[in-house]
Coordinates of C-alpha atoms and ligand atoms in Angstrom, one line a residue:
X1 CA 8.0 -32.2 118.6
X2 CA 8.5 -30.1 115.4
X3 CA 7.2 -31.3 112.0
X4 CA 10.7 -32.3 110.9
X5 CA 11.0 -34.7 113.9
X6 CA 8.0 -36.6 112.9
X7 CA 9.3 -39.6 110.9
X8 CA 7.8 -40.0 107.4
X9 CA 5.6 -42.9 106.9
X10 CA 5.6 -45.0 103.7
X11 CA 2.5 -46.6 102.3
X12 CA 3.2 -50.0 100.6
X13 CA 0.8 -52.2 98.7
X14 CA 1.0 -55.7 100.1
X15 CA -0.1 -58.6 97.8
X16 CA 0.0 -62.0 99.5
X17 CA -0.3 -63.9 96.2
X18 CA -0.9 -67.6 95.7
X19 CA 0.3 -71.0 97.0
X20 CA 3.1 -70.4 99.6
X21 CA 2.7 -66.6 99.0
X22 CA 0.5 -65.7 102.0
X23 CA 2.9 -67.6 104.4
X24 CA 6.2 -66.0 103.1
X25 CA 4.6 -62.5 102.8
X26 CA 3.2 -62.8 106.4
X27 CA 6.7 -63.7 107.6
X28 CA 8.3 -60.7 105.8
X29 CA 5.6 -58.4 107.1
X30 CA 6.0 -59.5 110.7
X31 CA 9.8 -59.0 110.6
X32 CA 9.5 -55.5 109.0
X33 CA 6.9 -54.5 111.6
X34 CA 9.2 -55.8 114.4
X35 CA 11.9 -53.3 113.3
X36 CA 9.4 -50.5 113.8
X37 CA 9.8 -49.4 110.2
X38 CA 7.3 -46.7 109.4
X39 CA 5.3 -48.6 106.8
X40 CA 1.6 -48.5 106.3
X41 CA 0.5 -51.6 104.5
X42 CA -2.4 -51.5 101.9
X43 CA -3.6 -55.1 101.5
X44 CA -4.4 -55.9 97.8
X45 CA -5.2 -58.9 95.7
X46 CA -3.8 -60.4 92.5
X47 CA -3.3 -63.8 91.0
X48 CA -5.3 -67.0 90.8
X49 CA -8.5 -66.0 92.7
X50 CA -8.7 -62.8 90.7
X51 CA -8.4 -64.7 87.4
X52 CA -11.1 -67.1 88.6
X53 CA -13.4 -64.1 89.3
X54 CA -13.1 -63.3 85.6
X55 CA -10.5 -60.5 85.6
X56 CA -8.5 -61.4 82.5
X57 CA -5.3 -59.7 83.7
X58 CA -5.3 -61.3 87.1
X59 CA -4.8 -57.8 88.6
X60 CA -8.0 -56.0 89.7
X61 CA -8.4 -52.2 89.3
X62 CA -8.3 -51.7 93.1
X63 CA -4.8 -53.2 93.2
X64 CA -3.7 -51.0 90.3
X65 CA -5.1 -47.9 92.1
X66 CA -3.3 -48.9 95.3
X67 CA 0.1 -49.2 93.5
X68 CA -0.6 -46.0 91.6
X69 CA -1.0 -44.4 95.1
X70 CA 1.7 -46.1 97.1
X71 CA 4.3 -46.5 94.2
X72 CA 5.8 -49.4 96.1
X73 CA 4.6 -53.0 96.4
X74 CA 5.7 -56.1 98.2
X75 CA 4.2 -59.2 96.6
X76 CA 4.0 -62.9 96.9
X77 CA 4.2 -65.2 93.8
X78 CA 1.3 -65.2 91.5
X79 CA 0.0 -68.2 89.6
X80 CA -1.6 -68.1 86.1
X81 CA -4.2 -70.9 86.4
X82 CA -4.4 -73.0 83.3
X83 CA -7.4 -71.9 81.2
X84 CA -7.7 -68.4 82.6
X85 CA -6.1 -65.9 80.2
X86 CA -2.8 -66.3 78.6
X87 CA -0.9 -63.4 80.2
X88 CA 1.0 -63.7 83.5
X89 CA -0.2 -61.3 86.2
X90 CA 3.4 -60.9 87.2
X91 CA 4.5 -59.7 83.8
X92 CA 1.4 -57.5 83.6
X93 CA 2.4 -55.8 86.9
X94 CA 6.1 -55.3 85.8
X95 CA 5.0 -53.8 82.4
X96 CA 2.1 -51.7 83.5
X97 CA 4.5 -49.5 85.6
X98 CA 7.5 -49.6 83.4
X99 CA 9.6 -51.3 86.1
X100 CA 12.5 -51.6 83.6
X101 CA 15.2 -52.9 86.0
X102 CA 14.9 -56.4 87.5
X103 CA 17.5 -56.6 90.3
X104 CA 18.5 -60.0 91.6
X105 CA 21.2 -60.1 94.3
X106 CA 22.9 -63.4 94.8
X107 CA 25.0 -63.9 97.9
X108 CA 26.4 -66.8 99.8
X109 CA 24.4 -67.4 103.0
X110 CA 25.7 -68.7 106.4
X111 CA 24.9 -72.3 107.1
X112 CA 23.8 -73.0 103.5
X113 CA 26.3 -75.4 102.2
X114 CA 26.8 -75.5 98.4
X115 CA 29.7 -76.5 96.2
X116 CA 30.6 -72.7 96.2
X117 CA 30.6 -72.2 99.9
X118 CA 33.6 -70.1 101.1
X119 CA 34.2 -68.6 97.7
X120 CA 32.5 -65.3 98.6
X121 CA 29.8 -65.3 95.8
X122 CA 28.2 -61.8 96.2
X123 CA 26.9 -60.2 93.0
X124 CA 23.8 -58.6 91.6
X125 CA 22.1 -59.5 88.3
X126 CA 20.5 -56.5 86.6
X127 CA 18.1 -57.7 84.0
X128 CA 16.3 -55.5 81.5
X129 CA 12.6 -56.1 82.4
X130 CA 10.3 -54.9 79.7
X131 CA 11.8 -55.2 76.2
X132 CA 13.4 -58.1 74.2
X133 CA 11.4 -61.2 73.4
X134 CA 9.2 -60.4 76.5
X135 CA 7.5 -57.7 74.5
X136 CA 5.4 -60.8 73.7
X137 CA 4.9 -59.9 70.0
X138 CA 4.5 -63.3 68.3
X139 CA 3.0 -64.5 65.0
X140 CA 2.4 -67.8 63.3
X141 CA 3.7 -66.6 59.9
X142 CA 2.7 -69.8 58.2
X143 CA 0.9 -72.7 59.9
X144 CA 4.3 -74.2 60.4
X145 CA 6.6 -71.3 61.2
X146 CA 6.4 -69.0 64.3
X147 CA 8.1 -65.7 64.7
X148 CA 8.7 -63.6 67.8
X149 CA 9.9 -60.0 67.7
X150 CA 13.0 -59.2 69.7
X151 CA 12.7 -55.5 70.3
X152 CA 15.6 -53.6 71.9
X153 CA 15.7 -49.8 72.0
X154 CA 18.5 -47.4 72.5
X155 CA 16.4 -45.7 75.2
X156 CA 15.7 -49.0 77.0
X157 CA 19.4 -49.9 76.8
X158 CA 20.6 -46.6 78.1
X159 CA 18.1 -46.8 81.1
X160 CA 19.3 -50.3 82.1
X161 CA 23.0 -49.6 81.5
X162 CA 22.9 -46.4 83.6
X163 CA 20.8 -48.1 86.2
X164 CA 23.4 -50.9 86.6
X165 CA 26.2 -48.4 87.1
X166 CA 24.1 -46.4 89.6
X167 CA 23.3 -49.5 91.4
X168 CA 26.9 -50.5 91.6
X169 CA 27.7 -47.0 93.0
X170 CA 24.9 -47.2 95.6
X171 CA 26.4 -50.5 96.9
X172 CA 30.0 -49.5 96.5
X173 CA 30.6 -52.3 94.0
X174 CA 33.7 -51.9 91.9
X175 CA 32.7 -53.3 88.5
X176 CA 29.8 -53.8 86.1
X177 CA 29.9 -56.5 83.4
X178 CA 27.6 -56.4 80.4
X179 CA 26.6 -59.8 79.0
X180 CA 25.1 -59.9 75.5
X181 CA 25.0 -62.0 72.4
X182 CA 26.1 -59.0 70.3
X183 CA 28.4 -61.2 68.2
X184 CA 25.4 -62.9 66.6
X185 CA 22.5 -60.4 67.1
X186 CA 24.4 -57.2 66.1
X187 CA 21.4 -54.9 66.1
X188 CA 19.3 -56.1 69.0
X189 CA 21.9 -57.5 71.6
X190 CA 24.5 -55.2 69.9
X191 CA 22.5 -52.1 70.9
X192 CA 22.9 -52.9 74.6
X193 CA 26.6 -53.5 74.2
X194 CA 27.1 -50.3 72.2
X195 CA 25.1 -48.2 74.6
X196 CA 26.8 -49.8 77.6
X197 CA 30.2 -48.9 76.2
X198 CA 29.0 -45.3 75.5
X199 CA 27.7 -44.7 79.0
X200 CA 30.6 -46.5 80.8
X201 CA 33.0 -43.4 80.7
X202 CA 30.4 -41.5 82.7
X203 CA 31.3 -43.8 85.6
X204 CA 35.1 -43.7 85.7
X205 CA 35.0 -45.0 89.3
X206 CA 33.6 -48.3 88.1
X207 CA 35.5 -50.9 86.1
X208 CA 33.4 -52.2 83.2
X209 CA 33.7 -54.9 80.5
X210 CA 31.6 -56.9 78.1
X211 CA 31.3 -60.6 78.0
X212 CA 29.5 -62.8 75.5
X213 CA 26.5 -64.3 77.3
X214 CA 27.3 -68.0 76.7
X215 CA 30.8 -67.4 78.2
X216 CA 29.1 -65.5 81.1
X217 CA 27.1 -68.7 81.8
X218 CA 30.3 -70.7 81.8
X219 CA 32.2 -68.2 83.9
X220 CA 29.3 -68.0 86.4
X221 CA 29.6 -71.8 87.0
X222 CA 33.4 -71.8 87.0
X223 CA 34.4 -68.6 88.8
X224 CA 31.3 -66.7 90.0
X225 CA 33.2 -64.6 92.5
X226 CA 34.7 -62.5 89.7
X227 CA 31.4 -60.7 89.2
X228 CA 29.9 -57.8 91.1
X229 CA 27.1 -56.5 88.9
X230 CA 26.0 -58.1 85.6
X231 CA 23.7 -56.1 83.3
X232 CA 22.0 -58.0 80.5
X233 CA 19.0 -58.2 78.2
X234 CA 15.7 -59.7 79.4
X235 CA 15.9 -63.2 78.1
X236 CA 19.6 -63.6 79.0
X237 CA 18.9 -62.2 82.5
X238 CA 16.0 -64.7 83.0
X239 CA 18.3 -67.6 82.5
X240 CA 21.5 -66.3 84.1
X241 CA 19.7 -65.1 87.2
X242 CA 18.1 -68.6 87.9
X243 CA 21.5 -70.2 87.3
X244 CA 23.0 -67.7 89.8
X245 CA 20.4 -68.4 92.4
X246 CA 21.4 -72.1 92.3
X247 CA 25.0 -71.1 93.2
X248 CA 24.0 -69.9 96.7
X249 CA 21.5 -72.6 97.7
X250 CA 18.4 -72.1 95.5
X251 CA 15.2 -70.2 95.2
X252 CA 14.6 -70.0 98.9
X253 CA 17.4 -67.4 99.1
X254 CA 16.8 -65.4 95.9
X255 CA 15.2 -61.9 96.4
X256 CA 14.4 -59.5 93.6
X257 CA 13.2 -56.0 92.9
X258 CA 11.5 -54.6 89.8
X259 CA 12.4 -50.9 89.8
X260 CA 11.2 -48.1 87.5
X261 CA 11.4 -44.4 87.9
X262 CA 7.9 -44.2 89.2
X263 CA 7.1 -47.6 90.8
X264 CA 9.0 -50.4 92.5
X265 CA 7.7 -53.9 93.1
X266 CA 9.6 -56.3 95.4
X267 CA 9.2 -60.1 95.3
X268 CA 11.0 -63.4 95.7
X269 CA 12.3 -64.9 92.5
X270 CA 10.5 -68.2 93.2
X271 CA 6.9 -69.1 92.3
X272 CA 3.9 -70.3 94.4
X273 CA 5.4 -73.8 95.0
X274 CA 1.8 -75.1 95.5
X275 CA 2.9 -78.5 97.0
X276 CA 4.2 -76.7 100.1
X277 CA 1.3 -74.3 100.5
X278 CA -0.3 -74.1 104.0
X279 CA 2.2 -76.6 105.5
X280 CA 4.4 -74.1 107.4
X281 CA 7.6 -75.6 106.0
X282 CA 8.7 -73.2 103.2
X283 CA 11.7 -70.9 103.4
X284 CA 10.6 -67.3 103.6
X285 CA 14.2 -65.8 103.3
X286 CA 13.8 -64.8 99.6
X287 CA 10.8 -62.5 100.3
X288 CA 12.4 -61.3 103.6
X289 CA 15.4 -60.2 101.6
X290 CA 13.1 -58.7 99.0
X291 CA 11.7 -56.6 101.9
X292 CA 15.3 -55.6 102.8
X293 CA 15.7 -54.3 99.2
X294 CA 12.4 -52.4 99.6
X295 CA 13.4 -50.8 102.9
X296 CA 16.7 -49.6 101.3
X297 CA 14.8 -48.3 98.3
X298 CA 12.6 -46.3 100.7
X299 CA 15.8 -45.0 102.5
X300 CA 15.1 -47.0 105.6
X301 CA 18.7 -48.3 105.8
X302 CA 18.9 -49.0 109.5
X303 CA 15.9 -51.3 109.5
X304 CA 17.1 -53.0 106.3
X305 CA 20.5 -53.7 107.9
X306 CA 18.9 -54.9 111.1
X307 CA 16.9 -57.5 109.2
X308 CA 19.9 -58.6 107.1
X309 CA 22.1 -59.1 110.3
X310 CA 19.2 -61.0 112.0
X311 CA 18.9 -63.3 109.0
X312 CA 22.6 -64.0 109.1
X313 CA 22.6 -64.6 112.9
X314 CA 19.6 -66.9 112.6
X315 CA 21.1 -69.0 109.8
X316 CA 24.5 -69.1 111.5
X317 CA 22.9 -70.5 114.6
X318 CA 21.7 -73.5 112.6
X319 CA 18.0 -72.5 112.4
X320 CA 17.4 -73.7 108.9
X321 CA 14.3 -74.5 106.9
X322 CA 13.4 -77.8 105.2
X323 CA 14.8 -76.8 101.8
X324 CA 18.3 -76.7 103.3
X325 CA 18.2 -79.6 105.8
X326 CA 15.4 -81.8 104.6
X327 CA 11.7 -81.3 105.2
X328 CA 11.6 -84.0 107.9
X329 CA 14.1 -81.9 110.0
X330 CA 13.5 -78.3 108.9
X331 CA 12.5 -75.4 111.2
X332 CA 8.8 -74.4 110.4
X333 CA 8.3 -71.1 108.6
X334 CA 6.7 -69.5 111.6
X335 CA 9.4 -70.6 114.0
X336 CA 12.1 -69.4 111.6
X337 CA 10.3 -66.0 111.4
X338 CA 10.1 -65.7 115.2
X339 CA 13.8 -66.6 115.4
X340 CA 14.7 -63.8 113.1
X341 CA 12.5 -61.4 115.0
X342 CA 14.2 -62.5 118.2
X343 CA 17.6 -61.8 116.6
X344 CA 16.9 -58.3 115.6
X345 CA 19.5 -56.1 117.1
X346 CA 22.2 -58.8 117.0
X347 CA 25.1 -58.9 114.6
X348 CA 27.5 -61.6 113.5
X349 CA 31.2 -61.3 113.5
X350 CA 31.6 -63.4 110.4
X351 CA 29.2 -62.0 107.9
X352 CA 29.2 -58.3 106.9
X353 CA 26.3 -56.3 105.8
X354 CA 27.0 -53.9 103.0
X355 CA 26.8 -50.1 103.5
X356 CA 24.3 -49.0 101.0
X357 CA 23.7 -45.4 99.8
X358 CA 20.5 -44.1 98.2
X359 CA 20.1 -45.2 94.6
X360 CA 20.2 -42.4 92.0
X361 CA 17.8 -43.5 89.3
X362 CA 18.9 -42.4 85.8
X363 CA 17.2 -39.1 84.8
X364 CA 14.9 -39.7 81.9
X365 CA 13.1 -37.6 79.4
X366 CA 9.3 -38.0 79.5
X367 CA 9.3 -37.4 75.7
X368 CA 9.2 -40.4 73.4
X369 CA 12.7 -41.3 72.2
X370 CA 13.0 -40.3 68.6
X371 CA 16.5 -40.8 67.2
X372 CA 16.7 -38.6 64.1
X373 CA 19.2 -39.6 61.4
X374 CA 20.6 -36.9 59.2
X375 CA 20.2 -39.1 56.2
X376 CA 17.8 -42.0 55.6
X377 CA 17.6 -44.2 52.5
X378 CA 15.4 -47.1 51.4
X379 CA 17.4 -49.5 49.4
X380 CA 14.9 -52.3 49.0
X381 CA 12.2 -54.5 50.4
X382 CA 12.0 -57.9 52.1
X383 CA 8.8 -59.8 51.3
X384 CA 8.1 -62.9 53.4
X385 CA 6.3 -65.4 51.3
X386 CA 4.5 -68.7 52.1
X387 CA 5.0 -71.1 49.3
X388 CA 5.2 -74.9 48.7
X389 CA 7.6 -74.4 45.7
X390 CA 11.3 -75.1 45.7
X391 CA 13.7 -72.1 46.1
X392 CA 14.6 -72.3 42.4
X393 CA 11.0 -72.4 41.3
X394 CA 10.0 -69.5 43.5
X395 CA 13.0 -67.5 42.5
X396 CA 12.2 -67.9 38.8
X397 CA 8.6 -67.0 39.4
X398 CA 9.5 -63.8 41.4
X399 CA 12.0 -62.6 38.8
X400 CA 9.3 -62.9 36.2
X401 CA 6.7 -61.1 38.4
X402 CA 9.0 -58.3 39.4
X403 CA 9.9 -57.6 35.7
X404 CA 9.0 -54.0 34.8
X405 CA 8.7 -52.9 38.5
X406 CA 11.2 -50.6 40.4
X407 CA 12.4 -53.6 42.4
X408 CA 14.4 -56.7 41.4
X409 CA 14.9 -60.0 43.2
X410 CA 18.3 -60.1 44.8
X411 CA 18.0 -63.4 46.7
X412 CA 15.8 -65.7 48.7
X413 CA 16.7 -67.1 52.1
X414 CA 15.3 -69.9 54.3
X415 CA 15.7 -69.2 58.0
X416 CA 18.5 -66.8 57.4
X417 CA 20.5 -68.8 54.9
X418 CA 20.6 -67.8 51.2
X419 CA 19.1 -70.5 49.0
X420 CA 18.5 -68.6 45.8
X421 CA 20.4 -68.0 43.6
X422 CA 21.8 -71.4 44.6
X423 CA 25.0 -71.3 46.7
X424 CA 25.6 -75.1 47.0
X425 CA 24.6 -74.8 50.7
X426 CA 23.0 -78.0 52.1
X427 CA 20.0 -76.4 53.9
X428 CA 16.7 -77.7 54.9
X429 CA 13.9 -75.5 53.6
X430 CA 10.3 -74.9 54.6
X431 CA 7.3 -73.1 53.1
X432 CA 8.5 -69.8 54.6
X433 CA 10.8 -67.7 52.4
X434 CA 12.4 -64.3 52.9
X435 CA 12.6 -62.7 49.4
X436 CA 14.9 -59.7 49.2
X437 CA 14.2 -57.1 46.5
X438 CA 16.5 -54.2 45.8
X439 CA 15.7 -50.9 44.0
X440 CA 17.0 -51.1 40.4
X441 CA 18.0 -47.4 40.4
X442 CA 17.9 -44.3 42.5
X443 CA 17.7 -45.8 46.0
X444 CA 16.1 -43.5 48.5
X445 CA 12.9 -42.9 46.7
X446 CA 10.9 -46.1 47.0
X447 CA 7.3 -44.9 46.8
X448 CA 4.3 -46.7 48.3
X449 CA 3.1 -47.2 44.7
X450 CA 6.2 -49.2 44.0
X451 CA 5.6 -51.4 47.0
X452 CA 1.9 -51.9 46.1
X453 CA 2.8 -52.7 42.5
X454 CA 5.3 -55.4 43.6
X455 CA 2.9 -56.9 46.2
X456 CA 0.0 -57.0 43.7
X457 CA 2.3 -58.8 41.2
X458 CA 3.5 -61.3 43.9
X459 CA -0.1 -61.9 45.1
X460 CA -1.1 -63.1 41.6
X461 CA 0.7 -66.4 42.2
X462 CA 1.9 -66.5 45.9
X463 CA 0.9 -65.7 49.5
X464 CA 2.9 -63.0 51.2
X465 CA 2.4 -62.4 55.0
X466 CA 5.0 -59.8 56.0
X467 CA 7.1 -57.0 54.5
X468 CA 10.0 -55.0 55.8
X469 CA 11.7 -52.0 54.2
X470 CA 15.5 -52.2 53.9
X471 CA 16.8 -49.0 55.4
X472 CA 20.1 -47.2 55.6
X473 CA 20.5 -44.6 58.4
X474 CA 23.4 -42.1 58.0
X475 CA 25.0 -44.5 55.5
X476 CA 24.9 -47.5 57.9
X477 CA 22.9 -50.6 56.9
X478 CA 19.8 -51.0 59.0
X479 CA 19.4 -54.7 58.2
X480 CA 21.5 -57.8 58.4
X481 CA 22.7 -59.8 55.5
X482 CA 22.0 -63.5 55.3
X483 CA 24.4 -66.4 55.6
X484 CA 25.9 -66.7 52.1
X485 CA 24.7 -63.2 51.0
X486 CA 27.2 -60.7 49.7
Ligands
NAP1 P1 8.3 -72.5 92.0 O1 7.0 -72.2 92.6 O2 9.4 -71.5 92.1 O3 8.8 -73.9 92.6 C1 9.8 -74.7 92.1 C2 10.6 -75.4 93.1 O4 11.5 -74.4 93.7 C3 9.7 -75.9 94.3 O5 9.1 -77.1 94.0 C4 10.8 -76.0 95.4 O6 11.7 -77.0 95.0 C5 11.6 -74.7 95.1 N1 11.2 -73.5 95.9 C6 10.4 -72.5 95.4 N2 10.2 -71.6 96.4 C7 10.9 -72.1 97.5 C8 11.1 -71.5 98.8 N3 10.5 -70.4 99.2 N4 11.8 -72.3 99.6 C9 12.4 -73.4 99.2 N5 12.2 -74.0 98.0 C10 11.5 -73.3 97.1 O7 8.2 -72.8 90.4 P2 7.0 -73.5 89.6 O8 6.6 -74.8 90.3 O9 7.6 -73.7 88.2 O10 5.8 -72.5 89.5 C11 4.7 -72.6 90.3 C12 3.7 -71.4 90.0 O11 4.4 -70.2 90.3 C13 3.4 -71.3 88.5 O12 2.0 -71.0 88.3 C14 4.2 -70.2 88.0 O13 3.7 -69.5 86.9 C15 4.3 -69.3 89.2 N6 5.5 -68.4 89.3 C16 5.3 -67.2 89.7 C17 6.4 -66.3 89.9 C18 6.2 -64.9 90.4 O14 5.1 -64.6 90.9 N7 7.1 -64.0 90.3 C19 7.7 -66.8 89.6 C20 7.8 -68.1 89.1 C21 6.7 -68.9 89.0 P3 11.7 -78.5 95.5 O15 10.5 -79.1 94.9 O16 13.0 -79.1 95.1 O17 11.5 -78.5 97.0

């Protein structure tokens, strides 16, 4: 046998996880092994037991080393036990390896009756996986007002938009829909919309359109079969993908992949469902289908299709777990697994398995993304102030304090609505104020000394907790106006 005849073998990190994790992962492993797929498993730990041993991230170094080596992991759900650290081990794993695309296929399953049965629901949710509110940058700005930073980059948006088109191509899907709240969040959500529309012409073979995310939720319930691939920001994707899972029979049938250009982690959408742990009743299909995604990612298309066919044949034959038929009548997890193994090699007449081509990941620069404007101006400064005064009292005080500095008070807003100078708006106010100062003359040369002088003046009477420069890039405003601001 020549070297080229020897099949490549693929090392994969296998994390059983918590609760029902060990049972569903064992099921997927047994089925993958029964196909003869050339996988070498590396067993690794993460989750509750690791937290309890005092590892604050829930992911020990050995597991990180294993993933760094194998570049591919199949994992069970991980629990963050209450009182052990505040970060989820799942989010840690996704972020450590820049797995920027969360892929969640949603497909009608044989024998699983839902209000949507027969309508051919078959789509893929592509959720941006590392940016947005999930950057986890939060502050209590005053004891009574919390802030979270929603960070969305041009680079991150281009990666996820291109990924969605490439994914559609690999599965022969004709359309990609981008779902955002760009009508309200013009800079953050708007960035994904703009970048999506810029990259779409590079994929002329794929139809594309944008939908506002609240309408997407409505459309998904009303007519889900209209969608092939939906690409969206992290928070939107979190909500829309769970909604979509429910259309096809619930979390027991919802697989997922976290894919980056270096590492991919495959897991069910569901969690550790502790009440079912160790009872041999849980539905392992979600993690089995996650293993199917993994095999395709590795280029093992034959084994992937064999498993998908066998799952369809098994479900079609009426072998169904308790979540579908009731836990008093359901097929045990182990028996269901054996049935799928017994059905490997069989195909159903009624359910097709998609021809999938290798996925081309978007080519990325290893350099940090630095978007250089030709022209950059500073036009003012927002100073966030904590104060028990009324808007009128605070406004009068700040006008006085800013007198003789380079900056003058333009307005004050409360939670985005202008309250000073008064507009007549009926608005509840708090002790948290955004105070907008603009440069009196010569915008573009606001020096640090000007900022220090203003802040020192404000600190004489008030408490400020945050500042933000008001920028213009190439003549375009880099900040939003408030409701009521002109
Ligand atoms: P969950 O574990 O997903 O369970 C919620 C419910 O979904 C279950 O009670 C069950 O519904 C159903 N379900 C989940 N998996 C199923 C399966 N394989 N087959 C059939 N039904 C299934 O969510 P949770 O109770 O909110 O979370 C439990 C723990 O898991 C938490 O610690 C959470 O942080 C963690 N979690 C981890 C991940 C992850 O690792 N990726 C994801 C989500 C949650 P019924 O009760 O109606 O039978």
